[in-house]
Coordinates of C-alpha atoms in Angstrom, one line a residue:
Chain A
M270 CA -19.2 -39.7 -53.9
T271 CA -18.6 -43.4 -53.6
G272 CA -21.1 -45.7 -51.8
G273 CA -22.9 -42.7 -50.3
W274 CA -19.8 -41.1 -48.7
L275 CA -19.4 -37.4 -49.0
V276 CA -16.2 -35.5 -48.3
G277 CA -16.5 -32.5 -46.0
T278 CA -14.1 -29.9 -44.8
V279 CA -13.9 -28.8 -41.2
V280 CA -14.5 -25.0 -41.2
E281 CA -15.0 -24.3 -37.5
T282 CA -14.0 -26.0 -34.2
R283 CA -15.1 -24.9 -30.8
T284 CA -14.3 -26.3 -27.4
E285 CA -17.5 -27.0 -25.6
T286 CA -16.4 -28.8 -22.4
P287 CA -13.1 -30.1 -21.0
S288 CA -13.6 -33.3 -23.0
G289 CA -15.8 -32.1 -25.8
R290 CA -15.7 -30.1 -29.0
S291 CA -18.1 -29.1 -31.7
L292 CA -17.2 -29.1 -35.3
V293 CA -18.8 -27.4 -38.3
I294 CA -18.2 -29.2 -41.5
D295 CA -18.9 -27.9 -45.0
V296 CA -20.1 -30.8 -47.1
P297 CA -20.7 -30.1 -50.8
G298 CA -23.6 -32.2 -52.0
W299 CA -25.3 -32.2 -48.6
T300 CA -29.1 -32.1 -49.1
G301 CA -30.1 -31.1 -45.5
N302 CA -31.4 -33.1 -42.6
I303 CA -34.3 -33.2 -40.1
A304 CA -33.7 -32.5 -36.5
G305 CA -32.6 -35.7 -34.7
Q306 CA -30.8 -37.3 -37.6
H307 CA -27.1 -38.4 -37.5
V308 CA -24.2 -39.0 -39.8
D309 CA -21.6 -41.7 -39.9
V310 CA -18.0 -40.4 -40.0
R311 CA -15.4 -42.6 -41.5
L312 CA -11.7 -42.1 -40.8
T313 CA -8.9 -43.9 -42.9
A314 CA -5.4 -44.3 -41.5
P315 CA -2.3 -44.3 -43.8
D316 CA -2.3 -48.2 -43.9
G317 CA -5.9 -48.3 -45.0
Y318 CA -7.4 -49.1 -41.6
Q319 CA -10.8 -47.6 -41.3
A320 CA -13.0 -46.7 -38.3
T321 CA -16.6 -45.5 -38.6
R322 CA -18.7 -43.9 -35.9
S323 CA -22.1 -42.3 -35.7
Y324 CA -22.6 -38.7 -34.5
S325 CA -25.8 -36.8 -34.1
L326 CA -26.2 -33.5 -35.9
A327 CA -26.8 -30.4 -33.9
S328 CA -27.8 -28.6 -37.0
A329 CA -31.0 -29.1 -39.0
D330 CA -31.2 -26.8 -41.9
D331 CA -30.7 -26.8 -45.7
S332 CA -27.3 -25.4 -45.9
T333 CA -24.3 -27.5 -46.8
R334 CA -22.8 -26.9 -43.3
V335 CA -23.4 -29.5 -40.6
Q336 CA -22.5 -29.3 -37.0
L337 CA -21.8 -32.2 -34.7
A338 CA -20.3 -32.5 -31.3
V339 CA -18.0 -35.1 -29.9
D340 CA -17.2 -36.2 -26.3
R341 CA -13.7 -37.7 -25.9
L342 CA -14.1 -41.2 -24.4
P343 CA -11.2 -42.4 -22.3
D344 CA -10.6 -45.6 -24.3
G345 CA -11.9 -44.2 -27.5
E346 CA -10.4 -44.7 -30.9
V347 CA -12.2 -42.0 -32.9
S348 CA -13.4 -39.5 -30.4
P349 CA -9.9 -38.5 -29.2
Y350 CA -9.0 -37.8 -32.8
L351 CA -12.1 -35.7 -33.4
V352 CA -11.7 -33.8 -30.2
D353 CA -8.0 -33.2 -30.1
G354 CA -6.6 -34.0 -33.5
V355 CA -8.9 -32.5 -36.2
E356 CA -8.0 -29.0 -37.4
I357 CA -9.7 -26.5 -39.6
G358 CA -9.1 -27.5 -43.2
D359 CA -9.1 -31.2 -42.5
Q360 CA -11.3 -33.4 -44.6
L361 CA -13.6 -36.0 -43.2
E362 CA -15.8 -38.6 -44.9
L363 CA -19.5 -38.4 -43.9
R364 CA -22.6 -40.5 -44.8
G365 CA -26.1 -39.3 -44.2
P366 CA -28.5 -38.0 -43.1
L367 CA -29.3 -41.2 -41.3
G368 CA -32.2 -42.3 -39.2
G369 CA -35.8 -41.3 -39.7
W370 CA -37.3 -42.4 -36.4
F371 CA -35.7 -40.3 -33.7
V372 CA -36.7 -37.0 -35.4
W373 CA -38.8 -34.0 -34.7
R374 CA -40.6 -32.3 -37.6
P375 CA -41.9 -28.7 -37.3
T376 CA -45.3 -30.1 -38.5
E377 CA -45.6 -31.8 -35.1
T378 CA -48.2 -29.9 -33.0
R379 CA -47.9 -31.8 -29.7
P380 CA -45.8 -30.5 -26.8
V381 CA -42.3 -32.0 -26.8
Q382 CA -40.2 -33.1 -23.8
L383 CA -36.5 -33.6 -24.5
I384 CA -34.4 -35.4 -22.0
A385 CA -30.6 -35.5 -22.4
G386 CA -27.7 -37.3 -20.7
G387 CA -24.3 -35.8 -21.4
S388 CA -23.5 -35.6 -25.1
G389 CA -27.0 -37.0 -25.8
V390 CA -28.1 -33.4 -25.9
V391 CA -26.7 -32.9 -29.4
P392 CA -29.7 -34.2 -31.5
L393 CA -32.0 -32.4 -29.0
V394 CA -30.3 -29.1 -29.7
A395 CA -31.1 -29.7 -33.3
M396 CA -34.7 -30.0 -32.3
L397 CA -34.6 -26.8 -30.3
R398 CA -33.1 -25.0 -33.2
A399 CA -35.6 -26.3 -35.7
R400 CA -38.4 -25.3 -33.5
A401 CA -37.0 -21.7 -33.1
V402 CA -36.8 -21.4 -36.9
A403 CA -40.2 -22.8 -37.5
G404 CA -41.7 -20.5 -34.8
T405 CA -43.8 -23.3 -33.4
T406 CA -45.9 -22.3 -30.4
A407 CA -46.4 -25.7 -28.8
P408 CA -44.1 -26.1 -25.8
M409 CA -40.7 -27.8 -26.1
R410 CA -38.8 -28.4 -22.8
L411 CA -35.4 -29.9 -22.2
L412 CA -34.2 -31.7 -19.1
Y413 CA -30.4 -31.8 -19.4
S414 CA -28.5 -34.2 -17.1
V415 CA -24.8 -33.6 -17.0
R416 CA -22.0 -33.9 -14.4
T417 CA -21.3 -30.2 -13.8
P418 CA -22.3 -26.9 -15.5
G419 CA -18.9 -26.9 -17.2
D420 CA -19.8 -30.2 -18.9
R421 CA -22.7 -28.8 -20.9
F422 CA -22.5 -28.8 -24.6
F423 CA -23.8 -25.6 -26.3
A424 CA -24.1 -24.0 -22.9
D425 CA -24.2 -20.4 -24.1
E426 CA -26.9 -21.2 -26.6
L427 CA -29.0 -23.1 -24.1
E428 CA -28.7 -20.2 -21.7
T429 CA -30.6 -18.0 -24.1
L430 CA -33.6 -20.4 -24.2
D431 CA -36.6 -20.8 -21.9
G432 CA -37.9 -24.2 -20.9
I433 CA -34.5 -25.8 -20.0
D434 CA -33.9 -27.5 -16.7
Y435 CA -30.6 -28.9 -15.6
A436 CA -29.9 -31.9 -13.4
Y437 CA -26.3 -32.0 -12.3
T438 CA -25.0 -35.3 -11.1
R439 CA -21.6 -34.2 -9.5
Q440 CA -21.4 -30.5 -8.8
V441 CA -24.0 -27.7 -8.8
P442 CA -23.7 -23.9 -9.1
D443 CA -24.0 -21.9 -5.9
G444 CA -27.5 -21.5 -4.8
F445 CA -28.8 -24.1 -7.2
A446 CA -32.0 -25.6 -5.8
R447 CA -31.6 -29.2 -6.9
P448 CA -28.7 -31.0 -5.1
P449 CA -26.2 -33.1 -7.2
G450 CA -27.4 -36.6 -8.1
R451 CA -28.7 -38.7 -10.9
V452 CA -32.1 -38.1 -12.4
T453 CA -34.8 -39.7 -10.3
P454 CA -38.5 -40.5 -11.0
E455 CA -39.3 -37.5 -8.7
D456 CA -37.2 -35.2 -10.9
L457 CA -39.1 -36.4 -14.0
A458 CA -42.4 -35.9 -12.3
R459 CA -41.5 -32.4 -11.3
L460 CA -39.5 -31.2 -14.3
T461 CA -41.1 -32.8 -17.4
I462 CA -44.3 -32.4 -19.2
P463 CA -46.8 -34.8 -17.7
A464 CA -48.3 -37.8 -19.6
S465 CA -51.7 -36.2 -19.4
E466 CA -50.6 -33.6 -21.9
N467 CA -49.7 -36.3 -24.4
P468 CA -46.2 -35.0 -25.2
A469 CA -43.8 -36.5 -27.7
V470 CA -40.8 -37.5 -25.6
F471 CA -37.2 -37.8 -26.8
V472 CA -34.6 -39.3 -24.6
C473 CA -30.9 -39.5 -25.7
G474 CA -27.7 -40.4 -23.9
P475 CA -25.8 -43.5 -22.7
T476 CA -27.7 -46.7 -22.6
G477 CA -28.0 -46.9 -18.8
F478 CA -29.4 -43.4 -18.6
V479 CA -31.9 -43.9 -21.5
E480 CA -33.2 -47.2 -20.0
T481 CA -33.6 -45.8 -16.5
V482 CA -35.4 -42.7 -17.7
A483 CA -37.6 -44.4 -20.3
R484 CA -38.7 -47.0 -17.6
A485 CA -39.5 -44.2 -15.2
L486 CA -41.5 -42.3 -17.8
V487 CA -43.6 -45.3 -18.5
D488 CA -44.2 -45.7 -14.8
L489 CA -45.4 -42.1 -14.7
G490 CA -48.0 -43.0 -17.3
H491 CA -46.3 -42.1 -20.6
D492 CA -47.2 -44.5 -23.5
P493 CA -44.0 -46.4 -24.3
L494 CA -44.5 -45.8 -28.0
Q495 CA -44.5 -42.0 -27.4
V496 CA -41.1 -42.1 -25.7
K497 CA -38.5 -42.2 -28.4
T498 CA -35.0 -43.2 -27.4
E499 CA -31.5 -43.0 -28.9
R500 CA -28.7 -44.7 -27.1
F501 CA -25.2 -43.4 -27.4
G502 CA -22.3 -45.8 -27.3
G503 CA -18.7 -46.3 -27.9
A504 CA -15.6 -44.9 -28.6
Chain B
M245 CA -21.4 -55.2 -19.0
T246 CA -21.8 -55.1 -22.8
Q247 CA -24.2 -52.1 -23.2
P248 CA -26.4 -52.5 -26.2
L249 CA -27.1 -49.7 -28.7
D250 CA -30.3 -49.5 -30.6
G251 CA -31.4 -49.9 -34.3
N252 CA -30.5 -46.2 -34.9
A253 CA -26.9 -47.3 -34.8
L254 CA -27.3 -49.5 -37.8
A255 CA -28.9 -46.8 -40.0
G256 CA -25.7 -46.3 -42.0
T257 CA -25.0 -50.1 -42.5
F258 CA -28.7 -50.6 -43.5
S259 CA -28.4 -47.7 -46.0
E260 CA -25.8 -49.8 -47.9
L261 CA -28.1 -52.7 -48.1
F262 CA -31.6 -51.4 -48.4
R263 CA -33.2 -48.7 -50.5
F264 CA -35.7 -47.9 -47.7
D265 CA -35.0 -46.7 -44.1
M266 CA -34.9 -49.9 -42.1
T267 CA -35.0 -47.9 -38.8
V268 CA -38.5 -46.7 -39.4
T269 CA -39.5 -50.1 -40.8
E270 CA -41.5 -52.3 -38.5
G271 CA -40.3 -55.8 -37.9
E272 CA -42.3 -58.8 -36.5
C273 CA -40.2 -60.9 -34.2
R274 CA -40.4 -64.6 -35.2
H275 CA -40.1 -65.7 -31.6
C276 CA -42.6 -63.6 -29.7
N277 CA -44.5 -61.9 -32.6
D278 CA -43.9 -58.4 -31.1
V279 CA -44.0 -55.8 -33.8
T280 CA -41.9 -52.7 -33.5
V281 CA -39.8 -50.2 -35.5
L282 CA -36.3 -51.6 -35.8
A283 CA -34.9 -48.3 -34.4
R284 CA -36.1 -49.7 -31.0
A285 CA -34.5 -53.1 -31.3
L286 CA -31.3 -53.7 -29.3
V287 CA -28.0 -53.8 -31.2
Y288 CA -25.0 -55.5 -29.7
P289 CA -21.8 -53.8 -30.8
D290 CA -19.4 -56.2 -32.4
P291 CA -17.1 -54.9 -35.1
T292 CA -17.5 -57.6 -37.7
G293 CA -20.9 -58.9 -36.8
F294 CA -23.9 -56.9 -35.8
V295 CA -26.6 -58.7 -33.8
M296 CA -30.0 -57.1 -33.6
R297 CA -32.3 -58.4 -30.8
C298 CA -36.0 -58.0 -30.1
C299 CA -36.5 -55.4 -27.4
S300 CA -39.4 -57.5 -26.0
C301 CA -38.0 -61.0 -25.8
D302 CA -34.2 -60.6 -26.6
E303 CA -34.1 -63.2 -29.3
V304 CA -32.1 -62.5 -32.4
L305 CA -33.9 -60.7 -35.1
L306 CA -31.1 -60.4 -37.6
T307 CA -27.4 -60.6 -38.0
I308 CA -25.1 -58.7 -40.4
L309 CA -21.5 -59.7 -41.0
V310 CA -19.5 -57.5 -43.3
T311 CA -16.4 -59.1 -44.8
E312 CA -14.2 -58.2 -47.7
K313 CA -15.8 -60.4 -50.2
R314 CA -19.5 -60.3 -49.1
T315 CA -22.0 -59.1 -46.5
W316 CA -23.8 -61.9 -44.7
L317 CA -27.4 -60.9 -43.8
D318 CA -29.5 -63.3 -41.8
L319 CA -33.1 -62.2 -41.4
S320 CA -34.4 -65.5 -40.1
G321 CA -35.5 -63.9 -36.7
I322 CA -37.9 -61.6 -38.5
A323 CA -41.2 -63.0 -39.5
G324 CA -42.0 -60.0 -41.7
L325 CA -41.2 -56.4 -42.4
R326 CA -43.7 -53.5 -42.8
I327 CA -42.1 -50.8 -44.8
P328 CA -43.8 -47.4 -44.8
Q329 CA -44.6 -46.0 -48.2
P330 CA -42.2 -43.2 -49.2
Chain C
M11 CA -11.9 -44.8 -53.0
A12 CA -11.8 -43.5 -49.5
I13 CA -9.7 -40.5 -48.7
F14 CA -7.0 -40.7 -46.0
T15 CA -7.7 -38.8 -42.8
R16 CA -4.8 -36.5 -41.9
G17 CA -3.4 -37.4 -38.5
F18 CA -5.6 -40.4 -37.8
T19 CA -3.9 -43.7 -36.9
G20 CA -6.5 -45.5 -34.8
R21 CA -5.6 -47.9 -32.0
S22 CA -2.0 -49.0 -31.9
R23 CA -1.6 -51.8 -34.4
E24 CA 1.8 -53.3 -33.6
A25 CA 3.0 -55.9 -36.0
D26 CA 4.7 -58.8 -34.2
P27 CA 6.3 -61.9 -35.7
D28 CA 4.6 -64.0 -33.1
L29 CA 1.2 -63.0 -34.3
P30 CA -0.9 -64.9 -36.9
P31 CA -1.4 -63.1 -40.2
G32 CA -3.6 -59.9 -40.1
Q33 CA -3.6 -59.6 -36.3
Y34 CA -2.6 -56.7 -34.0
L35 CA -1.5 -56.7 -30.4
A36 CA -4.1 -55.4 -28.0
D37 CA -3.3 -53.7 -24.8
D38 CA -6.7 -54.2 -23.4
F39 CA -9.3 -56.9 -23.5
P40 CA -12.2 -55.7 -25.7
V41 CA -15.6 -57.0 -24.7
L42 CA -17.5 -58.3 -27.7
S43 CA -20.9 -59.8 -27.3
A44 CA -23.8 -61.0 -29.4
G45 CA -26.2 -60.5 -26.6
P46 CA -26.8 -59.5 -23.0
T47 CA -24.6 -60.7 -20.2
P48 CA -26.4 -63.6 -18.5
K49 CA -26.7 -63.4 -14.7
L50 CA -25.4 -66.6 -13.2
D51 CA -24.8 -67.8 -9.7
R52 CA -22.3 -70.6 -9.0
A53 CA -25.0 -72.1 -6.8
D54 CA -27.3 -72.5 -9.9
W55 CA -24.5 -73.2 -12.4
T56 CA -24.3 -76.6 -14.1
F57 CA -22.2 -77.9 -16.9
S58 CA -23.2 -80.9 -19.0
V59 CA -21.9 -83.0 -21.8
Q60 CA -24.6 -84.8 -23.8
T61 CA -23.7 -87.8 -25.8
E62 CA -25.6 -90.3 -28.1
T63 CA -26.3 -92.5 -25.1
G64 CA -26.9 -90.0 -22.3
G65 CA -24.4 -87.8 -20.8
V66 CA -22.9 -86.3 -17.6
K67 CA -23.8 -83.2 -15.6
W68 CA -21.9 -81.5 -12.9
T69 CA -22.7 -78.8 -10.4
W70 CA -20.0 -76.2 -9.7
D71 CA -18.5 -78.0 -6.7
E72 CA -18.6 -81.4 -8.5
F73 CA -16.9 -79.8 -11.5
M74 CA -14.1 -78.3 -9.5
E75 CA -13.3 -81.8 -8.2
L76 CA -12.1 -82.7 -11.7
G77 CA -9.0 -80.6 -11.0
A78 CA -8.0 -77.2 -12.2
E79 CA -4.7 -76.1 -13.8
D80 CA -3.0 -72.9 -14.7
V81 CA -2.9 -72.0 -18.4
H82 CA -0.5 -69.5 -20.1
T83 CA -1.5 -68.8 -23.7
D84 CA -2.0 -66.4 -26.6
I85 CA -5.5 -65.6 -27.8
H86 CA -6.6 -64.3 -31.2
C87 CA -9.9 -62.7 -32.0
V88 CA -11.3 -62.7 -35.6
T89 CA -11.7 -58.9 -35.2
R90 CA -7.9 -58.7 -35.5
W91 CA -6.7 -58.1 -32.0
S92 CA -4.5 -60.6 -30.2
K93 CA -3.2 -60.9 -26.7
L94 CA 0.0 -62.7 -26.0
G95 CA 0.8 -64.4 -22.7
T96 CA -2.6 -64.4 -21.0
T97 CA -3.1 -66.4 -17.9
W98 CA -6.1 -68.4 -16.9
R99 CA -7.1 -71.2 -14.5
G100 CA -9.5 -73.9 -15.6
I101 CA -10.5 -77.5 -15.8
P102 CA -8.9 -79.2 -18.8
L103 CA -11.4 -80.7 -21.3
D104 CA -9.2 -83.9 -21.0
A105 CA -10.5 -84.3 -17.5
V106 CA -14.1 -83.7 -18.6
F107 CA -13.9 -86.3 -21.4
D108 CA -12.3 -88.9 -19.1
A109 CA -15.8 -89.1 -17.6
V110 CA -17.6 -89.2 -20.9
E111 CA -18.1 -92.1 -23.4
T112 CA -18.9 -91.2 -27.0
E113 CA -18.2 -92.3 -30.5
R114 CA -19.0 -88.9 -32.0
E115 CA -16.2 -86.7 -33.2
F116 CA -17.8 -83.2 -33.2
V117 CA -19.0 -80.9 -30.5
M118 CA -21.5 -78.0 -30.3
Q119 CA -20.8 -75.7 -27.4
Y120 CA -23.8 -74.1 -25.8
S121 CA -23.8 -70.9 -23.7
Y122 CA -26.2 -69.6 -21.2
G123 CA -28.0 -67.0 -23.3
G124 CA -28.2 -69.1 -26.4
Y125 CA -24.9 -68.7 -28.2
T126 CA -23.5 -71.7 -29.9
T127 CA -20.2 -72.6 -31.7
N128 CA -19.0 -75.9 -33.1
V129 CA -15.6 -77.5 -32.8
P130 CA -14.1 -80.9 -33.6
L131 CA -13.6 -83.0 -30.4
E132 CA -9.9 -83.5 -31.1
D133 CA -9.4 -79.8 -30.9
L134 CA -10.6 -79.9 -27.3
L135 CA -8.3 -82.7 -26.2
D136 CA -4.6 -83.3 -25.5
G137 CA -4.1 -80.1 -23.6
K138 CA -5.7 -77.8 -26.1
A139 CA -8.8 -76.6 -24.2
W140 CA -10.2 -75.7 -20.7
I141 CA -13.3 -74.6 -19.0
A142 CA -11.8 -71.4 -17.4
F143 CA -13.0 -69.6 -14.3
E144 CA -10.1 -67.3 -13.5
Y145 CA -8.4 -64.8 -15.7
E146 CA -5.2 -63.0 -14.8
G147 CA -5.5 -64.3 -11.2
E148 CA -9.0 -63.0 -10.6
L149 CA -12.4 -64.6 -10.9
L150 CA -13.6 -64.4 -14.5
A151 CA -15.8 -61.3 -14.8
P152 CA -19.3 -61.7 -16.2
E153 CA -18.7 -59.5 -19.3
H154 CA -15.7 -61.8 -20.2
G155 CA -17.8 -65.0 -19.8
G156 CA -17.8 -65.6 -16.1
P157 CA -18.5 -67.6 -14.0
A158 CA -17.0 -70.0 -16.6
R159 CA -16.1 -70.0 -20.3
L160 CA -14.6 -72.5 -22.6
I161 CA -11.2 -71.5 -24.0
V162 CA -9.6 -73.2 -27.0
P163 CA -6.8 -70.8 -27.8
H164 CA -5.4 -72.3 -30.9
L165 CA -8.6 -71.3 -32.8
Y166 CA -10.1 -67.8 -33.2
F167 CA -11.6 -66.7 -30.0
W168 CA -15.2 -66.9 -31.2
K169 CA -14.8 -70.6 -30.8
S170 CA -14.3 -70.1 -27.1
A171 CA -17.9 -69.9 -25.8
K172 CA -18.5 -67.5 -22.9
W173 CA -21.0 -68.5 -20.2
I174 CA -20.5 -72.1 -21.1
R175 CA -23.5 -74.3 -20.2
G176 CA -22.7 -77.5 -21.9
L177 CA -21.4 -79.5 -24.9
V178 CA -23.5 -81.7 -27.2
M179 CA -21.7 -84.4 -29.2
Q180 CA -22.6 -84.2 -32.9
E181 CA -22.3 -86.7 -35.6
Q182 CA -21.2 -84.0 -38.1
D183 CA -19.5 -80.7 -37.8
E184 CA -22.8 -78.7 -37.8
P185 CA -22.3 -74.9 -37.8
G186 CA -23.0 -72.8 -34.7
F187 CA -24.3 -69.2 -34.4
W188 CA -21.7 -67.3 -36.3
E189 CA -20.6 -70.2 -38.5
Q190 CA -24.1 -70.2 -40.0
N191 CA -23.7 -66.5 -40.7
G192 CA -20.4 -66.3 -42.5
Y193 CA -17.7 -67.3 -40.0
H194 CA -15.4 -70.1 -41.0
L195 CA -16.3 -73.6 -39.8
Y196 CA -12.9 -74.4 -38.3
G197 CA -11.3 -71.0 -37.6
D198 CA -7.5 -71.5 -37.6
P199 CA -5.8 -68.1 -37.1
W200 CA -2.5 -69.3 -38.7
R201 CA -4.3 -70.0 -41.9
E202 CA -6.4 -66.9 -41.5
Q203 CA -9.7 -68.9 -41.6
R204 CA -12.0 -66.0 -40.7
Y205 CA -14.9 -66.4 -43.0
W206 CA -16.3 -68.8 -45.6

């Protein structure tokens, strides 16, 4: 372990969406993580060129296995490799767990509202899992904004949970009440825990989505400091 | 448009430089005196030079430049850090 | 010692004898920024050169009267990507300095948004630099520095300030934003002058 980097082996891969895949990586020496934390993944090409990117963890337990999910970005450098190239048995360098702010601990007693845009759902899935394990009774709801039902990460797992609302932006299932479109302040007023219940709010996704949602939540009366955000970016 | 990330994106880089978690550390902006956890600051993605800006006034809080020989860390935009006890 | 990642090659890194040392050919035009993209209207835009005795200021229309020319050049970014044969249209700094009187030999470039970078005056003259407002036949996009940016292609591209607002003549070669933070004072790609 040099400079904090651990070497993990990919033990499981699963296609999640047409452009996304989840990976389970076994990392000897991993000491566990809190829901919401991320890892840096470093790739090294034969000529020594290195690229490092951050990925949120969908897992939040004490095992040495971590799970992350990657969306292939069209002009990406690392995401195409992780989605299309990586195979079971491959080794990846990881550093973490990282980030102690955008986290949910089972000791939190307040209701929790999670709001995800696209692959931003990954750290929020970790929070849902951690809550299930802890058996917390305070409500935890997820509003998941994504293009189509086929673009949902961890779709099967989310289907088994209560308290999940979907906002599709391009295409909806037959009979779905909410027409396709981006998340609006009206959606937030209707589908999220109101400010009066003093929820802890976590918003994760692309920068534009996060900024729009966070601003709307503040307009709805949420304390800006109770709305935690994590912006996802490049390639 | 260049879309900024936030201080969470620098957690790994910070972990090489600081023994404590900078993303939960509060920083006071030298320009507008706003105090906020650095996880909320805006980070402009630039492969060899990270620029972290105040989410209140957009002025530069800190810059990090990683080169082969040394890492350049300029904290002059931060008036002070408040580091939670471990 | 990092481990190699099976099957990972990263972005195409073509070597090319026309490239300065350590550079790769880019097939796109990466957007790198130290801050938010300023919102600028040509109607409000001004460009000024400040000297030890005063200075000159132009509005957009006045500036265009200095006469634009087409530029065909290579650009090299300190982050190792290069683009060969890029085309621009802009006002040569030679035309700008025909209207300016100064004894000073160094320049600080100022951008809308606060970015600065320093350059010796002689590196802006004799056909070596332009205030560009078109790239590849189209108006320069805001994320690439539009409405106008300085381009001084023979130096690393961080020396070409986006969203150029003005130049201030300096007595000495004082360092700008990145030069204060580790980047080389001069920035010649052929001598690989990236950092101090």
